[in-house]
Structure formats: structure tokens, C-alpha cells
Amino acid sequence: MTQDTALKAEQDGVLPGLAVGEFYYEDLGGGRFRSTIHAQGAWNAHEQHMAPASGILAHALAQHEPRPDLRIARISYEILGLIHAGEFEVAVRTVRPGKTIELVEAELTARGRVAIRASAWRLITTDSSAVAAVEDTAIPPVEECERWDGSTEWPGGYIRSLEMYQAPHHRSGNGTVWIRTAHPLVGGAESPDWVRLMGLVDTANGIATRVPPGQGSWAFPNVDLQIHMYREPRGEWLGIDNAVSFGADGIGLTSSVLHDADGPFGRAEQILTLRRS
């Protein structure tokens, strides 16, 4: 597909090989899925955005040999290459079984190549309310924020699928947004709240850009996504409070505190490769 053809296909909302529906992924059975236009990436029209792709891996991890006494507390995603749009498969395995701590792993393979590898620690849950405390500070609620159209800065079907609000203090390099989506992660299937929210976290790298993306500027894609959750989030809104740092040697970092309607619940980090575009 040429660049002009890809651009026209994006404008028309159609790309060859995509599923059609008001959801991010079609479940084909047997660990196979097909992405829709709503999962389309921002850097290339023919790839998936890392946000919904990380969500589908969280979805698979949540379904793998679940235990009610354990929950996923950390997910580490390694982006190994282009996440091709269209059909792909997800395989999950237990790396380290245990009574109170388990390590599980999921891989997303598209066109015969592993595009994302995710490892997750599942930890036993106990009553620690007597010592519970959080140092992360709250952010302004959605009601005190202004509607923001991220598609004015970023292309792609994923960005267009979001409802987004910016806090009043939002600025380049340091910002706060609330995000939600009306689209289910998988067509015809229910996902836990925390899984759906995981499918939004990677948006963090584009909410307070230090430089505008596009030709004649800089590209700053992340090569990983690390998420730590000291509390299981709930609800439909994800709050992201982040800061973006660019080093002088071509490497940057996006650091975020994650929130739901009840307050902060964890953190996310994304290491960036900085390149002239």
C-alpha cells in the first residue's frame, strides 16, 4: 500500500483486512483476533495503536488460568516491532507458577512475527487496609476539565475513538487528561474495568507532547510500556497526569500517574526513541 493509498483509506475509514464494527477487536476464536479501524495507530495508517493492543493482551492475561485470590499488579510490555493491523494471534503461558506470586506472559504475533511481549506479575490479595496510604496526589475531576479533540494533533482511528478532557493547567510537556471510550475492547465480549483501562494507558505519550508530531518536527514513539497498579482500578474513566522528558542523546521518557474516579491507582512509564521526522 502506498502512502497516498493508506492516507485515502484512513480518510475513508477503511483499510484492507480490517474487521468492521463498533469495537476494537473481533474475536476469531482459538486465540486469533482481527483489529478494526478504531485500533488504528497514529504513526502509521497500516499499524495498530499500542493502547488497544496492550488492552487485548491484558484481556488475554486476565483470562489465563484466573484465580480469585490473585490479581495482576504489574504489566511490562516490550514493543518488538510494527504492530500490523488486521489479523493476529495471542498466546499466553505461565512462566512462574506459585501459591502467592505468579508470572504470566502473553505474546501478540502478526504476520509470523512477535510484535509485543507482555509479562505480568499476579500477587496474592490480602487485607492491608490498616496500613493503606497513597502519596500520589489527586487531579481535577472530569467536570472541571475542558473537552479536547486529540485528533487535531494526532491522526488515526484510535485517537478518533476517544472522548478526552484536559485539565486547566495542561501544557506542553506536562499535562493532565481524562479519557474514556464507548467501544468495547472485544466485540460481543465483556472485559473487566481494569482491562479496558489498560487499553487506554499508552495514550499517555500523546497527551502533552513536548514538540508537535509530524513532518519537519520529531517522532518520539515508545518502545515499551510499564504499568504498576497498587490498587485495581474501576469505572470507565482513565485519568493520566504526566510529564515528558527529552534527553540530549535521542532518548526520552514519559512518566504518568494513573487515576480512576476514586483517585490515583498506579503509575506508567514509557521510554522513547527521538528521531527527526
Coordinates of N, CA, C and O in Angstrom, one line a residue, residues 134-272:
V134 N -1.5 6.4 50.3 CA -1.1 6.8 48.9 C -0.5 8.2 48.9 O -1.1 9.1 49.5
E135 N 0.7 8.3 48.3 CA 1.4 9.6 48.2 C 1.0 10.4 46.9 O 1.2 11.6 46.9
D136 N 0.6 9.7 45.9 CA 0.2 10.4 44.7 C -1.0 11.3 44.9 O -2.0 10.9 45.6
T137 N -0.9 12.5 44.4 CA -2.0 13.5 44.6 C -3.1 13.4 43.6 O -2.9 12.9 42.4
A138 N -4.3 13.8 44.0 CA -5.5 13.8 43.1 C -5.4 14.8 42.0 O -4.6 15.8 42.1
I139 N -6.1 14.6 40.9 CA -6.2 15.5 39.8 C -7.6 16.1 39.7 O -8.5 15.5 40.3
P140 N -7.8 17.2 39.0 CA -9.1 17.8 38.9 C -10.1 16.8 38.3 O -9.7 16.0 37.4
P141 N -11.3 16.7 38.8 CA -12.3 15.7 38.2 C -12.7 16.1 36.8 O -12.4 17.3 36.3
V142 N -13.3 15.2 36.1 CA -13.7 15.5 34.7 C -14.5 16.7 34.6 O -14.4 17.5 33.6
E143 N -15.4 17.0 35.6 CA -16.3 18.1 35.5 C -15.6 19.4 35.5 O -16.1 20.5 35.1
E144 N -14.3 19.5 35.9 CA -13.6 20.7 36.0 C -12.6 20.8 34.8 O -11.8 21.8 34.7
C145 N -12.7 19.9 33.8 CA -11.8 19.9 32.7 C -12.6 20.3 31.4 O -13.8 20.3 31.4
E146 N -11.8 20.6 30.4 CA -12.4 21.1 29.1 C -12.3 20.0 28.0 O -11.2 19.3 28.0
R147 N -13.3 19.8 27.2 CA -13.2 18.9 26.1 C -12.1 19.1 25.2 O -11.8 20.3 24.9
W148 N -11.4 18.1 24.8 CA -10.2 18.2 24.0 C -10.3 17.2 22.8 O -10.6 16.0 23.1
D149 N -10.1 17.6 21.6 CA -10.2 16.8 20.4 C -8.7 16.4 20.1 O -8.0 17.2 19.4
G150 N -8.3 15.2 20.5 CA -6.9 14.8 20.2 C -6.6 14.6 18.8 O -5.4 14.7 18.3
S151 N -7.7 14.5 17.9 CA -7.4 14.2 16.5 C -7.0 15.5 15.8 O -6.6 15.4 14.6
T152 N -7.0 16.6 16.4 CA -6.5 17.8 15.8 C -4.9 17.8 15.8 O -4.3 18.5 15.0
E153 N -4.4 16.9 16.7 CA -2.9 16.8 16.7 C -2.4 15.4 16.2 O -1.3 15.4 15.6
W154 N -3.3 14.4 16.4 CA -2.9 13.1 16.0 C -3.8 12.4 15.0 O -5.1 12.6 15.2
P155 N -3.3 11.8 14.0 CA -4.2 11.0 13.1 C -4.6 9.6 13.6 O -4.0 9.2 14.7
G156 N -5.4 8.9 12.9 CA -5.6 7.5 13.2 C -7.0 7.3 13.9 O -7.5 8.1 14.6
G157 N -7.5 6.1 13.6 CA -8.8 5.7 14.1 C -8.9 5.5 15.6 O -9.9 5.8 16.2
Y158 N -7.8 5.1 16.3 CA -7.8 5.0 17.8 C -8.1 6.4 18.4 O -8.9 6.5 19.3
I159 N -7.3 7.4 18.0 CA -7.5 8.7 18.7 C -8.9 9.2 18.4 O -9.5 9.8 19.3
R160 N -9.5 8.9 17.2 CA -10.8 9.4 17.0 C -11.9 8.7 17.8 O -13.0 9.1 17.9
S161 N -11.5 7.5 18.3 CA -12.5 6.7 19.1 C -12.6 7.2 20.5 O -13.5 6.7 21.3
L162 N -11.8 8.2 21.0 CA -11.8 8.6 22.4 C -12.6 9.8 22.7 O -12.7 10.7 21.8
E163 N -13.1 9.9 23.9 CA -13.6 11.1 24.5 C -12.6 11.6 25.5 O -12.2 10.9 26.4
M164 N -12.1 12.8 25.3 CA -11.0 13.3 26.1 C -11.2 14.7 26.7 O -11.9 15.5 26.0
Y165 N -10.7 14.9 27.9 CA -10.8 16.2 28.6 C -9.5 16.6 29.1 O -8.8 15.8 29.7
Q166 N -9.1 17.9 29.0 CA -7.9 18.4 29.5 C -8.1 19.2 30.8 O -9.1 20.0 30.9
A167 N -7.2 19.1 31.8 CA -7.3 19.9 33.0 C -6.8 21.4 32.6 O -6.1 21.6 31.7
P168 N -7.3 22.4 33.4 CA -6.9 23.8 33.1 C -5.4 24.0 33.1 O -4.9 24.9 32.3
H169 N -4.6 23.3 33.9 CA -3.2 23.6 34.0 C -2.4 22.9 32.9 O -1.1 23.0 32.8
H170 N -3.0 22.2 32.0 CA -2.4 21.4 30.9 C -1.5 22.3 30.1 O -1.8 23.4 29.7
R171 N -0.2 21.8 29.8 CA 0.7 22.5 29.0 C 1.6 21.5 28.3 O 1.6 20.3 28.6
S172 N 2.3 22.0 27.3 CA 3.3 21.1 26.6 C 4.3 20.5 27.5 O 4.9 21.2 28.3
G173 N 4.5 19.2 27.4 CA 5.4 18.5 28.3 C 5.0 18.1 29.6 O 5.6 17.3 30.3
N174 N 3.8 18.6 30.0 CA 3.3 18.3 31.4 C 1.8 18.5 31.3 O 1.3 19.7 31.2
G175 N 1.0 17.4 31.4 CA -0.4 17.6 31.2 C -1.2 16.6 32.0 O -0.7 15.6 32.5
T176 N -2.5 16.9 32.0 CA -3.5 16.0 32.7 C -4.7 15.9 31.9 O -5.3 16.9 31.4
V177 N -5.1 14.6 31.6 CA -6.3 14.4 30.8 C -7.2 13.3 31.4 O -6.6 12.4 32.2
W178 N -8.4 13.3 31.1 CA -9.3 12.2 31.4 C -9.7 11.6 30.0 O -10.0 12.3 29.1
I179 N -9.8 10.3 30.0 CA -10.1 9.6 28.7 C -11.1 8.5 29.0 O -11.0 7.8 30.0
R180 N -12.0 8.3 28.0 CA -12.9 7.1 28.0 C -13.2 6.8 26.6 O -13.1 7.6 25.7
T181 N -13.8 5.6 26.4 CA -14.2 5.2 25.1 C -15.5 4.4 25.2 O -15.8 3.8 26.2
A182 N -16.4 4.6 24.2 CA -17.7 3.9 24.1 C -17.5 2.6 23.5 O -18.5 1.8 23.5
H183 N -16.4 2.2 22.9 CA -16.2 1.0 22.2 C -15.7 -0.1 23.1 O -14.7 0.0 23.8
P184 N -16.4 -1.3 23.1 CA -15.8 -2.5 23.8 C -14.5 -2.8 23.2 O -14.2 -2.6 22.0
L185 N -13.7 -3.5 24.1 CA -12.4 -3.9 23.6 C -12.5 -5.0 22.6 O -11.9 -5.0 21.5
V186 N -13.4 -6.0 22.9 CA -13.6 -7.2 22.0 C -15.1 -7.2 21.7 O -16.0 -7.2 22.6
G187 N -15.5 -7.3 20.4 CA -16.9 -7.4 20.1 C -17.6 -8.6 20.7 O -17.1 -9.7 20.6
G188 N -18.7 -8.4 21.3 CA -19.5 -9.4 21.9 C -19.0 -10.0 23.2 O -19.5 -11.1 23.6
A189 N -18.0 -9.4 23.8 CA -17.4 -9.9 25.0 C -17.2 -8.9 26.0 O -17.0 -7.7 25.7
E190 N -17.4 -9.2 27.3 CA -17.2 -8.3 28.4 C -15.8 -8.4 28.9 O -15.2 -9.5 29.0
S191 N -15.2 -7.2 29.2 CA -13.9 -7.1 29.8 C -14.0 -6.5 31.1 O -14.8 -5.5 31.3
P192 N -13.2 -6.9 32.2 CA -13.2 -6.2 33.4 C -12.8 -4.7 33.2 O -12.1 -4.4 32.3
D193 N -13.2 -3.9 34.2 CA -12.9 -2.5 34.1 C -11.4 -2.2 33.9 O -11.0 -1.4 33.1
W194 N -10.6 -2.9 34.7 CA -9.2 -2.7 34.7 C -8.6 -3.0 33.4 O -7.6 -2.4 32.9
V195 N -9.1 -4.1 32.7 CA -8.6 -4.4 31.4 C -8.9 -3.4 30.4 O -8.0 -3.0 29.6
R196 N -10.1 -2.8 30.4 CA -10.5 -1.8 29.4 C -9.6 -0.5 29.7 O -9.2 0.2 28.7
L197 N -9.3 -0.2 30.9 CA -8.5 0.9 31.2 C -7.1 0.7 30.8 O -6.4 1.6 30.3
M198 N -6.6 -0.5 30.9 CA -5.2 -0.8 30.4 C -5.1 -0.6 28.9 O -4.1 -0.2 28.4
G199 N -6.3 -0.7 28.2 CA -6.3 -0.4 26.8 C -6.3 1.0 26.4 O -6.4 1.4 25.2
L200 N -6.2 1.9 27.4 CA -6.1 3.4 27.2 C -4.8 4.0 27.6 O -4.4 5.1 27.2
V201 N -4.0 3.2 28.5 CA -2.9 3.8 29.1 C -1.8 4.4 28.2 O -1.2 5.4 28.4
D202 N -1.6 3.6 27.1 CA -0.5 4.0 26.2 C -0.7 5.4 25.5 O 0.2 6.0 25.0
T203 N -2.0 5.9 25.6 CA -2.3 7.2 25.1 C -1.5 8.3 25.8 O -1.3 9.4 25.3
A204 N -0.9 8.0 27.0 CA -0.2 8.9 27.8 C 0.9 9.6 27.0 O 1.2 10.8 27.2
N205 N 1.6 8.9 26.0 CA 2.7 9.5 25.3 C 2.3 10.6 24.3 O 3.1 11.3 23.8
G206 N 0.9 10.8 24.1 CA 0.5 11.8 23.2 C -0.4 12.9 23.7 O -0.9 13.7 23.0
I207 N -0.5 12.9 25.1 CA -1.5 13.9 25.6 C -0.8 15.2 25.9 O -1.5 16.2 26.1
A208 N 0.5 15.3 26.1 CA 1.2 16.6 26.4 C 2.5 16.6 25.7 O 3.6 16.7 26.2
T209 N 2.4 16.6 24.3 CA 3.6 16.5 23.5 C 4.5 17.7 23.7 O 4.1 18.8 23.8
R210 N 5.8 17.3 23.9 CA 6.8 18.4 24.1 C 7.1 19.1 22.8 O 7.4 20.4 22.8
V211 N 7.0 18.4 21.7 CA 7.1 19.0 20.3 C 5.9 18.5 19.5 O 5.5 17.4 19.7
P212 N 5.4 19.2 18.6 CA 4.3 18.7 17.7 C 4.8 17.6 16.8 O 5.8 17.7 16.2
P213 N 4.0 16.5 16.7 CA 4.4 15.4 15.8 C 4.1 15.8 14.4 O 3.4 16.7 14.1
G214 N 4.8 15.1 13.5 CA 4.6 15.3 12.1 C 5.9 15.7 11.3 O 6.9 15.8 11.9
Q215 N 5.7 15.8 10.0 CA 6.9 16.1 9.2 C 7.5 17.5 9.6 O 6.9 18.4 9.9
G216 N 8.9 17.5 9.5 CA 9.6 18.7 9.9 C 9.8 18.9 11.4 O 10.4 19.9 11.8
S217 N 9.3 17.9 12.2 CA 9.5 18.0 13.6 C 10.2 16.8 14.1 O 11.3 16.4 13.5
W218 N 9.7 16.2 15.2 CA 10.3 15.0 15.7 C 9.3 13.9 15.9 O 8.1 14.2 16.2
A219 N 9.7 12.6 15.7 CA 8.9 11.5 16.1 C 9.5 11.0 17.5 O 10.7 11.0 17.7
F220 N 8.6 10.5 18.3 CA 9.0 10.1 19.7 C 8.2 8.8 20.1 O 7.6 8.8 21.2
P221 N 8.2 7.8 19.3 CA 7.5 6.6 19.7 C 8.1 5.9 20.9 O 9.4 5.9 21.1
N222 N 7.3 5.2 21.7 CA 7.8 4.5 22.8 C 8.1 3.0 22.4 O 7.4 2.5 21.5
V223 N 9.1 2.4 23.0 CA 9.5 1.1 22.7 C 9.0 0.1 23.8 O 9.2 -1.1 23.7
D224 N 8.4 0.7 24.9 CA 7.9 -0.2 26.0 C 6.8 0.5 26.6 O 6.5 1.7 26.4
L225 N 6.1 -0.2 27.6 CA 5.1 0.4 28.4 C 5.1 -0.4 29.7 O 4.9 -1.6 29.7
Q226 N 5.4 0.3 30.8 CA 5.5 -0.4 32.1 C 4.3 0.1 33.0 O 4.2 1.4 33.2
I227 N 3.5 -0.7 33.5 CA 2.3 -0.3 34.3 C 2.4 -1.0 35.7 O 2.5 -2.2 35.7
H228 N 2.3 -0.2 36.7 CA 2.3 -0.7 38.1 C 1.0 -0.3 38.7 O 0.7 0.9 38.7
M229 N 0.2 -1.2 39.3 CA -1.1 -0.9 40.0 C -1.1 -1.3 41.4 O -1.1 -2.5 41.7
Y230 N -1.1 -0.3 42.3 CA -1.2 -0.6 43.8 C -2.6 -0.8 44.2 O -2.9 -1.2 45.3
R231 N -3.5 -0.5 43.3 CA -5.0 -0.7 43.5 C -5.6 -1.1 42.2 O -5.2 -0.6 41.1
E232 N -6.6 -2.0 42.2 CA -7.2 -2.4 41.0 C -8.2 -1.2 40.6 O -9.1 -0.9 41.4
P233 N -8.1 -0.6 39.4 CA -9.0 0.5 39.0 C -10.3 0.0 38.6 O -10.5 -1.2 38.3
R234 N -11.3 0.9 38.6 CA -12.6 0.5 38.2 C -13.3 1.7 37.5 O -12.7 2.9 37.5
G235 N -14.4 1.5 36.8 CA -15.1 2.5 36.1 C -14.6 2.7 34.7 O -13.8 1.9 34.2
E236 N -15.2 3.7 34.0 CA -14.9 3.9 32.6 C -13.9 5.0 32.3 O -13.4 5.1 31.1
W237 N -13.6 5.8 33.2 CA -12.7 6.9 33.0 C -11.2 6.6 33.5 O -11.0 6.1 34.6
L238 N -10.3 6.9 32.6 CA -8.9 6.9 33.0 C -8.3 8.3 33.0 O -8.4 9.0 32.1
G239 N -7.7 8.6 34.2 CA -7.1 9.9 34.3 C -5.6 9.7 34.2 O -5.0 8.8 34.8
I240 N -4.9 10.6 33.4 CA -3.5 10.5 33.2 C -2.8 11.8 33.5 O -3.2 12.8 33.0
D241 N -1.9 11.8 34.5 CA -1.2 13.0 34.9 C 0.3 12.8 34.6 O 0.9 11.9 35.3
N242 N 0.8 13.4 33.6 CA 2.1 13.0 33.2 C 3.1 14.1 32.9 O 2.7 15.3 32.8
A243 N 4.4 13.8 32.8 CA 5.4 14.7 32.4 C 6.3 14.0 31.4 O 6.6 12.8 31.5
V244 N 6.7 14.7 30.4 CA 7.5 14.2 29.3 C 8.9 14.8 29.3 O 9.0 16.1 29.3
S245 N 9.9 14.0 29.4 CA 11.3 14.5 29.4 C 12.1 14.0 28.2 O 12.0 12.8 27.8
F246 N 12.8 14.9 27.5 CA 13.6 14.5 26.4 C 15.1 14.7 26.8 O 15.5 15.8 27.2
G247 N 15.9 13.7 26.7 CA 17.3 13.8 26.9 C 18.0 14.4 25.7 O 17.4 14.6 24.6
A248 N 19.3 14.6 25.8 CA 20.1 15.3 24.7 C 20.7 14.3 23.8 O 21.4 14.7 22.8
D249 N 20.5 13.0 24.0 CA 21.2 11.9 23.2 C 20.2 11.1 22.5 O 20.5 9.9 22.1
G250 N 19.0 11.6 22.2 CA 18.0 10.9 21.4 C 17.1 9.9 22.1 O 16.4 9.1 21.5
I251 N 17.0 10.1 23.5 CA 16.2 9.2 24.3 C 15.3 10.1 25.2 O 15.8 11.0 25.8
G252 N 14.1 9.7 25.4 CA 13.2 10.4 26.2 C 12.4 9.5 27.1 O 12.5 8.3 27.1
L253 N 11.5 10.1 28.0 CA 10.7 9.3 28.9 C 9.4 10.0 29.2 O 9.4 11.2 29.4
T254 N 8.3 9.3 29.1 CA 7.0 9.8 29.5 C 6.6 9.0 30.8 O 6.6 7.8 30.8
S255 N 6.4 9.8 31.9 CA 6.1 9.2 33.2 C 4.7 9.7 33.6 O 4.4 10.9 33.5
S256 N 3.9 8.8 34.1 CA 2.5 9.1 34.3 C 2.0 8.5 35.6 O 2.4 7.4 36.0
V257 N 1.2 9.3 36.3 CA 0.4 8.7 37.5 C -1.0 8.5 36.9 O -1.6 9.3 36.2
L258 N -1.5 7.3 37.2 CA -2.8 6.8 36.6 C -3.9 7.0 37.7 O -3.7 6.7 38.9
H259 N -5.1 7.4 37.2 CA -6.2 7.7 38.1 C -7.5 7.0 37.6 O -7.7 6.9 36.4
D260 N -8.4 6.7 38.5 CA -9.8 6.4 38.1 C -10.6 7.4 38.9 O -10.1 8.3 39.5
A261 N -12.0 7.3 38.9 CA -12.8 8.2 39.5 C -12.6 8.3 41.1 O -13.0 9.3 41.7
D262 N -12.0 7.2 41.6 CA -11.8 7.2 43.1 C -10.4 7.7 43.5 O -10.1 7.8 44.7
G263 N -9.6 8.1 42.5 CA -8.3 8.6 42.8 C -7.2 7.9 42.1 O -7.4 7.1 41.2
P264 N -5.9 8.2 42.5 CA -4.8 7.5 41.9 C -4.7 6.0 42.2 O -5.1 5.6 43.3
F265 N -4.3 5.2 41.2 CA -4.2 3.8 41.4 C -2.9 3.2 41.0 O -2.6 2.0 41.2
G266 N -2.0 3.9 40.3 CA -0.8 3.3 39.8 C 0.0 4.3 39.0 O -0.3 5.5 38.9
R267 N 1.0 3.8 38.3 CA 1.9 4.6 37.5 C 2.3 3.8 36.2 O 2.2 2.6 36.1
A268 N 2.7 4.6 35.2 CA 3.1 4.1 33.9 C 4.4 4.8 33.5 O 4.5 6.0 33.7
E269 N 5.3 4.1 32.8 CA 6.5 4.6 32.2 C 6.6 4.2 30.8 O 6.3 3.0 30.5
Q270 N 7.1 5.1 29.9 CA 7.3 4.7 28.5 C 8.7 5.3 28.1 O 8.9 6.6 28.2
I271 N 9.6 4.5 27.7 CA 10.9 5.0 27.2 C 10.7 5.3 25.7 O 10.1 4.6 25.0
L272 N 11.3 6.4 25.3 CA 11.1 7.0 23.9 C 12.3 7.0 23.1 O 13.4 7.2 23.6

